């Protein structure tokens, strides 16, 4: 049995769901430790003697398996399987997640992550809901260490926990408490820059960052590139597009949960029209543009959009 030492809600069912996720992240970290190159596994087995599946499918399976054990999750949907999957009849929550964000860069040994959103179950299975209806969210990173940024509903703050597995079981310890993103910070992580040749407003913002001494830190993985904002408590991540090179980020599995965490940490989010969290959910493959991070930096971004007639308030 894994040792958790973490309580993220006073509500027993939600606490159980959060604990299940932490257990899944421990197993995911072990799965990824034994992947090689672009995803093939060495000849290893997990603790139960089962041969490992292809890594992103295995990470998805780990999350669904632990959530099903709780009996409190009615449905899940993931970027790998973007449709509602029944787990437990009458479950109080729905979980949407990206089991392995950054799978395209894992072969270079860059950090990758799991991004999760927790919602109250409803008869429409989230259709018509908005990001602000989310109950909790988290993002786990698997790199030189395994850490997770989680909304602690019990204490009403964003926290970082780090996995310590020297005891062969694994337990989580609080390593950064009450994360608050500062309003200004010269760190930027621009996604989908292939579009800036024709996307004039986006190019103007990126040029501003470059010519005003901002530090570029971009790995190509949304999870690590946004989590650095929580740990440094400054900066922005952006991904916008045009007709030729649209943003490919998924709302339910990436943009909504990371925007939720950002706004809970006193940052802001924006999708070109409004806060990412004000987007109405219309489907399980819904995509979104996004910028998240330091509040004043988001306001500058919005001012450029307004200048070019893209934002009307």
CSV table of C-alpha atoms in Angstrom, one decimal:
chain,number,residue,atom,x,y,z
A,1,UNK,CA,0.0,0.0,0.0
A,2,UNK,CA,1.4,3.4,-1.0
A,3,UNK,CA,1.8,6.1,1.7
A,4,UNK,CA,0.2,9.4,0.8
A,5,UNK,CA,0.3,11.7,3.8
A,6,UNK,CA,-1.8,14.2,1.8
A,7,UNK,CA,-5.4,15.3,2.4
A,8,UNK,CA,-6.8,17.6,-0.3
A,9,UNK,CA,-10.4,17.9,0.7
A,10,UNK,CA,-12.7,17.6,3.8
A,11,UNK,CA,-15.3,16.1,1.5
A,12,UNK,CA,-14.6,12.3,1.8
A,13,UNK,CA,-15.5,11.4,-1.7
A,14,UNK,CA,-13.4,14.1,-3.3
A,15,UNK,CA,-10.5,13.3,-1.0
A,16,UNK,CA,-10.7,9.7,-2.1
A,17,UNK,CA,-10.6,10.7,-5.8
A,18,UNK,CA,-7.6,13.0,-5.2
A,19,UNK,CA,-5.8,10.1,-3.3
A,20,UNK,CA,-6.6,7.8,-6.2
A,21,UNK,CA,-4.9,10.2,-8.6
A,22,UNK,CA,-1.8,10.4,-6.5
A,23,UNK,CA,-1.6,6.6,-6.5
A,24,UNK,CA,-2.0,6.6,-10.3
A,25,UNK,CA,0.8,9.2,-10.6
A,26,UNK,CA,3.2,7.0,-8.6
A,27,UNK,CA,2.5,4.1,-11.0
A,28,UNK,CA,2.9,6.4,-14.0
A,29,UNK,CA,6.3,7.5,-12.8
A,30,UNK,CA,7.4,3.9,-12.6
A,31,UNK,CA,6.0,3.1,-16.1
A,32,UNK,CA,7.9,6.0,-17.6
A,33,UNK,CA,11.1,5.2,-15.8
A,34,UNK,CA,11.4,2.0,-18.0
A,35,UNK,CA,10.4,3.4,-21.3
A,36,UNK,CA,13.2,3.8,-23.9
A,37,UNK,CA,13.7,5.9,-26.9
A,38,UNK,CA,10.4,7.0,-28.4
A,39,UNK,CA,8.3,4.7,-26.3
A,40,UNK,CA,9.3,1.0,-26.6
A,41,UNK,CA,9.7,-0.6,-23.2
A,42,UNK,CA,12.6,-2.7,-21.9
A,43,UNK,CA,11.8,-6.3,-21.0
A,44,UNK,CA,10.3,-5.4,-17.6
A,45,UNK,CA,7.1,-6.1,-15.6
A,46,UNK,CA,5.2,-4.0,-13.1
A,47,UNK,CA,4.8,-4.9,-9.4
A,48,UNK,CA,1.9,-7.3,-10.3
A,49,UNK,CA,3.8,-9.2,-13.0
A,50,UNK,CA,1.9,-7.6,-15.9
A,51,UNK,CA,3.9,-6.7,-19.0
A,52,UNK,CA,3.8,-2.9,-19.7
A,53,UNK,CA,1.5,-1.6,-22.4
A,54,UNK,CA,2.5,1.2,-24.8
A,55,UNK,CA,3.2,4.1,-22.4
A,56,UNK,CA,0.4,6.6,-23.0
A,57,UNK,CA,-2.2,3.9,-23.0
A,58,UNK,CA,-0.7,2.5,-19.8
A,59,UNK,CA,-0.8,5.9,-18.1
A,60,UNK,CA,-4.5,6.2,-19.1
A,61,UNK,CA,-5.2,2.7,-17.8
A,62,UNK,CA,-3.4,3.5,-14.5
A,63,UNK,CA,-5.6,6.6,-13.9
A,64,UNK,CA,-8.9,4.8,-14.8
A,65,UNK,CA,-8.0,1.8,-12.7
A,66,UNK,CA,-7.4,3.8,-9.5
A,67,UNK,CA,-10.4,6.0,-10.0
A,68,UNK,CA,-12.7,3.0,-10.5
A,69,UNK,CA,-11.6,1.6,-7.2
A,70,UNK,CA,-13.0,4.6,-5.4
A,71,UNK,CA,-16.6,4.0,-6.6
A,72,UNK,CA,-17.0,7.8,-6.6
A,73,UNK,CA,-16.2,8.6,-10.3
A,74,UNK,CA,-19.2,8.0,-12.7
A,75,UNK,CA,-17.3,8.7,-15.9
A,76,UNK,CA,-13.9,9.7,-17.3
A,77,UNK,CA,-12.8,11.0,-20.6
A,78,UNK,CA,-9.2,11.5,-21.8
A,79,UNK,CA,-7.2,12.9,-24.7
A,80,UNK,CA,-6.4,9.4,-25.7
A,81,UNK,CA,-10.1,8.4,-25.5
A,82,UNK,CA,-12.1,11.6,-26.0
A,83,UNK,CA,-15.5,10.2,-25.1
A,84,UNK,CA,-17.3,9.5,-21.8
A,85,UNK,CA,-16.4,6.1,-20.3
A,86,UNK,CA,-18.6,4.7,-17.6
A,87,UNK,CA,-16.7,3.8,-14.4
A,88,UNK,CA,-19.2,3.6,-11.5
A,89,UNK,CA,-22.9,4.1,-11.7
A,90,UNK,CA,-24.0,6.9,-9.4
A,91,UNK,CA,-20.5,8.2,-8.9
A,92,UNK,CA,-20.4,11.8,-7.7
A,93,UNK,CA,-17.6,13.0,-10.0
A,94,UNK,CA,-16.4,13.1,-13.6
A,95,UNK,CA,-12.7,13.2,-14.3
A,96,UNK,CA,-11.2,14.5,-17.6
A,97,UNK,CA,-7.5,14.1,-18.2
A,98,UNK,CA,-4.5,14.0,-20.5
A,99,UNK,CA,-2.7,10.9,-19.4
A,100,UNK,CA,0.7,11.8,-21.0
A,101,UNK,CA,1.1,15.3,-22.1
A,102,UNK,CA,4.3,15.7,-24.0
A,103,UNK,CA,4.6,12.2,-25.4
A,104,UNK,CA,6.2,13.6,-28.6
A,105,UNK,CA,9.2,14.8,-26.5
A,106,UNK,CA,9.6,11.9,-24.2
A,107,UNK,CA,12.2,10.3,-26.4
A,108,UNK,CA,14.6,13.2,-25.7
A,109,UNK,CA,14.1,12.6,-21.9
A,110,UNK,CA,12.3,15.9,-21.5
A,111,UNK,CA,9.8,16.2,-18.6
A,112,UNK,CA,6.2,15.1,-19.4
A,113,UNK,CA,3.1,15.2,-17.4
A,114,UNK,CA,-0.5,14.1,-16.6
A,115,UNK,CA,-3.1,16.9,-16.5
A,116,UNK,CA,-6.4,16.3,-14.7
A,117,UNK,CA,-9.7,18.1,-14.1
A,118,UNK,CA,-12.4,17.0,-11.6
A,119,UNK,CA,-16.0,17.9,-12.1
A,120,UNK,CA,-19.4,17.2,-10.4
A,121,UNK,CA,-21.3,14.5,-12.2
A,122,UNK,CA,-24.4,15.7,-14.1
A,123,UNK,CA,-26.9,14.2,-16.5
A,124,UNK,CA,-25.5,16.0,-19.5
A,125,UNK,CA,-22.0,14.7,-18.9
A,126,UNK,CA,-20.5,18.2,-18.8
A,127,UNK,CA,-22.0,19.5,-22.0
A,128,UNK,CA,-23.2,23.1,-21.3
A,129,UNK,CA,-20.9,23.5,-18.3
A,130,UNK,CA,-18.0,25.9,-18.1
A,131,UNK,CA,-14.5,25.7,-16.8
A,132,UNK,CA,-15.5,27.5,-13.7
A,133,UNK,CA,-17.8,24.6,-12.8
A,134,UNK,CA,-14.6,22.5,-12.1
A,135,UNK,CA,-14.2,21.2,-8.5
A,136,UNK,CA,-10.4,20.6,-8.6
A,137,UNK,CA,-7.5,20.1,-10.9
A,138,UNK,CA,-3.9,19.0,-10.8
A,139,UNK,CA,-0.8,18.6,-13.0
A,140,UNK,CA,1.8,15.9,-12.3
A,141,UNK,CA,5.3,16.2,-13.9
A,142,UNK,CA,7.6,13.2,-14.5
A,143,UNK,CA,11.2,14.5,-14.8
A,144,UNK,CA,14.3,14.4,-12.7
A,145,UNK,CA,11.8,14.3,-9.9
A,146,UNK,CA,8.1,13.5,-9.8
A,147,UNK,CA,6.0,16.4,-8.5
A,148,UNK,CA,2.4,17.5,-8.7
A,149,UNK,CA,0.7,20.9,-8.5
A,150,UNK,CA,-2.7,20.4,-6.9
A,151,UNK,CA,-5.6,22.6,-5.9
A,152,UNK,CA,-6.1,21.9,-2.2
A,153,UNK,CA,-9.8,22.3,-1.8
A,154,UNK,CA,-9.5,21.8,2.0
A,155,UNK,CA,-7.1,24.7,2.5
A,156,UNK,CA,-8.1,26.7,-0.5
A,157,UNK,CA,-4.7,27.1,-2.1
A,158,UNK,CA,-2.5,25.7,-4.8
A,159,UNK,CA,0.4,23.5,-3.6
A,160,UNK,CA,3.2,21.4,-4.9
A,161,UNK,CA,3.9,17.9,-3.6
A,162,UNK,CA,6.9,15.9,-4.5
A,163,UNK,CA,7.1,12.1,-4.6
A,164,UNK,CA,9.7,10.4,-2.4
A,165,UNK,CA,10.0,6.7,-3.2
A,166,UNK,CA,13.1,5.6,-1.3
A,167,UNK,CA,10.8,3.4,0.9
A,168,UNK,CA,9.8,1.4,-2.2
A,169,UNK,CA,6.2,2.4,-1.6
A,170,UNK,CA,6.2,6.0,-2.4
A,171,UNK,CA,4.8,8.9,-0.4
A,172,UNK,CA,4.1,12.6,-1.2
A,173,UNK,CA,5.5,15.5,0.8
A,174,UNK,CA,4.5,19.1,0.6
A,175,UNK,CA,7.4,21.0,-1.1
A,176,UNK,CA,5.8,24.4,-2.0
A,177,UNK,CA,2.8,25.8,-0.1
A,178,UNK,CA,0.3,28.5,-1.2
A,179,UNK,CA,1.6,29.2,-4.7
A,180,UNK,CA,0.8,32.7,-5.9
A,181,UNK,CA,1.8,33.9,-9.4
A,182,UNK,CA,3.2,37.4,-9.3
A,183,UNK,CA,1.5,40.0,-11.7
A,184,UNK,CA,4.7,40.6,-13.7
A,185,UNK,CA,7.5,38.3,-14.7
A,186,UNK,CA,9.8,38.3,-17.7
A,187,UNK,CA,9.6,34.6,-18.6
A,188,UNK,CA,7.7,33.4,-21.7
A,189,UNK,CA,6.9,30.1,-23.3
A,190,UNK,CA,5.3,30.6,-26.8
A,191,UNK,CA,3.6,27.6,-28.4
A,192,UNK,CA,2.7,27.2,-32.1
A,193,UNK,CA,5.2,29.9,-33.3
A,194,UNK,CA,4.9,28.5,-36.8
A,195,UNK,CA,1.8,30.7,-37.2
A,196,UNK,CA,3.5,34.0,-36.4
A,197,UNK,CA,4.6,34.6,-40.0
A,198,UNK,CA,0.9,35.4,-40.8
A,199,UNK,CA,-0.6,36.0,-37.4
A,200,UNK,CA,0.4,39.6,-36.9
A,201,UNK,CA,-1.0,40.2,-33.4
A,202,UNK,CA,0.7,37.1,-32.0
A,203,UNK,CA,3.9,38.0,-33.7
A,204,UNK,CA,3.7,41.5,-32.2
A,205,UNK,CA,3.4,40.0,-28.7
A,206,UNK,CA,6.3,37.6,-29.2
A,207,UNK,CA,8.5,40.4,-30.7
A,208,UNK,CA,7.7,42.5,-27.6
A,209,UNK,CA,8.8,39.7,-25.3
A,210,UNK,CA,12.0,39.2,-27.2
A,211,UNK,CA,12.9,42.9,-27.5
A,212,UNK,CA,12.2,43.7,-23.9
A,213,UNK,CA,14.5,41.1,-22.4
A,214,UNK,CA,12.1,38.4,-21.5
A,215,UNK,CA,13.6,34.9,-20.9
A,216,UNK,CA,12.5,32.2,-23.4
A,217,UNK,CA,11.9,28.9,-21.7
A,218,UNK,CA,10.0,26.5,-23.9
A,219,UNK,CA,10.3,22.7,-24.0
A,220,UNK,CA,7.4,21.8,-26.3
A,221,UNK,CA,5.4,20.2,-23.5
A,222,UNK,CA,2.4,22.1,-22.1
A,223,UNK,CA,2.6,20.5,-18.7
A,224,UNK,CA,6.2,21.4,-17.9
A,225,UNK,CA,6.0,24.8,-19.6
A,226,UNK,CA,3.1,25.9,-17.5
A,227,UNK,CA,4.2,24.2,-14.3
A,228,UNK,CA,7.4,26.2,-14.4
A,229,UNK,CA,5.1,29.3,-13.9
A,230,UNK,CA,3.8,27.8,-10.6
A,231,UNK,CA,7.2,27.0,-9.3
A,232,UNK,CA,8.9,30.2,-10.3
A,233,UNK,CA,5.7,32.2,-9.6
A,234,UNK,CA,6.1,34.3,-12.8
A,235,UNK,CA,5.7,34.1,-16.5
A,236,UNK,CA,3.3,33.2,-19.3
A,237,UNK,CA,2.6,30.3,-21.6
A,238,UNK,CA,0.7,30.9,-24.8
A,239,UNK,CA,-0.6,29.0,-27.8
A,240,UNK,CA,-2.6,30.7,-30.5
A,241,UNK,CA,-3.0,29.9,-34.2
A,242,UNK,CA,-4.6,30.8,-37.5
A,243,UNK,CA,-6.4,28.9,-40.2
A,244,UNK,CA,-3.3,27.4,-41.6
A,245,UNK,CA,-1.7,26.5,-38.2
A,246,UNK,CA,-4.5,26.3,-35.6
A,247,UNK,CA,-4.0,25.6,-31.9
A,248,UNK,CA,-4.4,21.9,-31.3
A,249,UNK,CA,-4.8,22.0,-27.5
A,250,UNK,CA,-7.8,20.3,-26.0
A,251,UNK,CA,-10.1,22.2,-23.7
A,252,UNK,CA,-11.3,19.5,-21.2
A,253,UNK,CA,-7.9,17.7,-20.9
A,254,UNK,CA,-5.4,20.6,-21.0
A,255,UNK,CA,-6.6,24.2,-21.2
A,256,UNK,CA,-9.4,24.1,-18.6
A,257,UNK,CA,-7.5,22.4,-15.8
A,258,UNK,CA,-4.3,24.4,-16.2
A,259,UNK,CA,-6.3,27.6,-16.4
A,260,UNK,CA,-8.2,26.6,-13.3
A,261,UNK,CA,-4.9,26.1,-11.4
A,262,UNK,CA,-3.5,29.4,-12.8
A,263,UNK,CA,-6.5,31.5,-11.7
A,264,UNK,CA,-6.6,29.8,-8.3
A,265,UNK,CA,-2.9,30.9,-7.9
A,266,UNK,CA,-3.9,34.6,-8.7
A,267,UNK,CA,-2.8,34.4,-12.3
A,268,UNK,CA,-5.1,35.0,-15.3
A,269,UNK,CA,-6.1,33.1,-18.5
A,270,UNK,CA,-7.3,34.3,-21.8
A,271,UNK,CA,-8.5,32.5,-25.0
A,272,UNK,CA,-8.7,35.5,-27.4
A,273,UNK,CA,-12.2,36.5,-26.2
A,274,UNK,CA,-12.4,35.9,-22.4
A,275,UNK,CA,-11.1,33.8,-19.6
A,276,UNK,CA,-10.5,30.2,-20.7
A,277,UNK,CA,-12.7,29.2,-17.7
A,278,UNK,CA,-15.7,31.1,-19.2
A,279,UNK,CA,-15.8,28.8,-22.3
A,280,UNK,CA,-18.9,26.7,-22.6
A,281,UNK,CA,-18.3,23.0,-23.1
A,282,UNK,CA,-19.7,21.8,-26.4
A,283,UNK,CA,-18.0,18.4,-26.9
A,284,UNK,CA,-15.2,16.1,-25.9
A,285,UNK,CA,-12.8,17.0,-28.7
A,286,UNK,CA,-13.2,20.7,-28.2
A,287,UNK,CA,-10.0,22.8,-28.8
A,288,UNK,CA,-8.9,26.1,-27.4
A,289,UNK,CA,-6.4,28.9,-27.8
A,290,UNK,CA,-4.8,30.0,-24.5
A,291,UNK,CA,-2.5,32.3,-22.7
A,292,UNK,CA,-2.0,31.8,-18.9
A,293,UNK,CA,0.2,33.2,-16.2
A,294,UNK,CA,1.1,36.5,-14.7
A,295,UNK,CA,-1.9,38.8,-14.6
A,296,UNK,CA,-0.3,42.0,-15.9
A,297,UNK,CA,1.3,40.1,-18.8
A,298,UNK,CA,-2.1,38.7,-19.8
A,299,UNK,CA,-3.5,42.2,-19.7
A,300,UNK,CA,-0.8,43.4,-22.1
A,301,UNK,CA,-1.6,40.5,-24.4
A,302,UNK,CA,-5.3,41.5,-24.3
A,303,UNK,CA,-4.4,45.1,-25.2
A,304,UNK,CA,-2.6,43.9,-28.4
A,305,UNK,CA,-5.7,41.8,-29.3
A,306,UNK,CA,-7.9,44.9,-28.7
A,307,UNK,CA,-5.5,47.1,-30.8
A,308,UNK,CA,-6.0,44.8,-33.7
A,309,UNK,CA,-9.7,44.6,-33.4
A,310,UNK,CA,-9.8,41.0,-32.2
A,311,UNK,CA,-11.2,41.8,-28.8
A,312,UNK,CA,-14.3,43.8,-28.1
A,313,UNK,CA,-15.3,44.6,-24.6
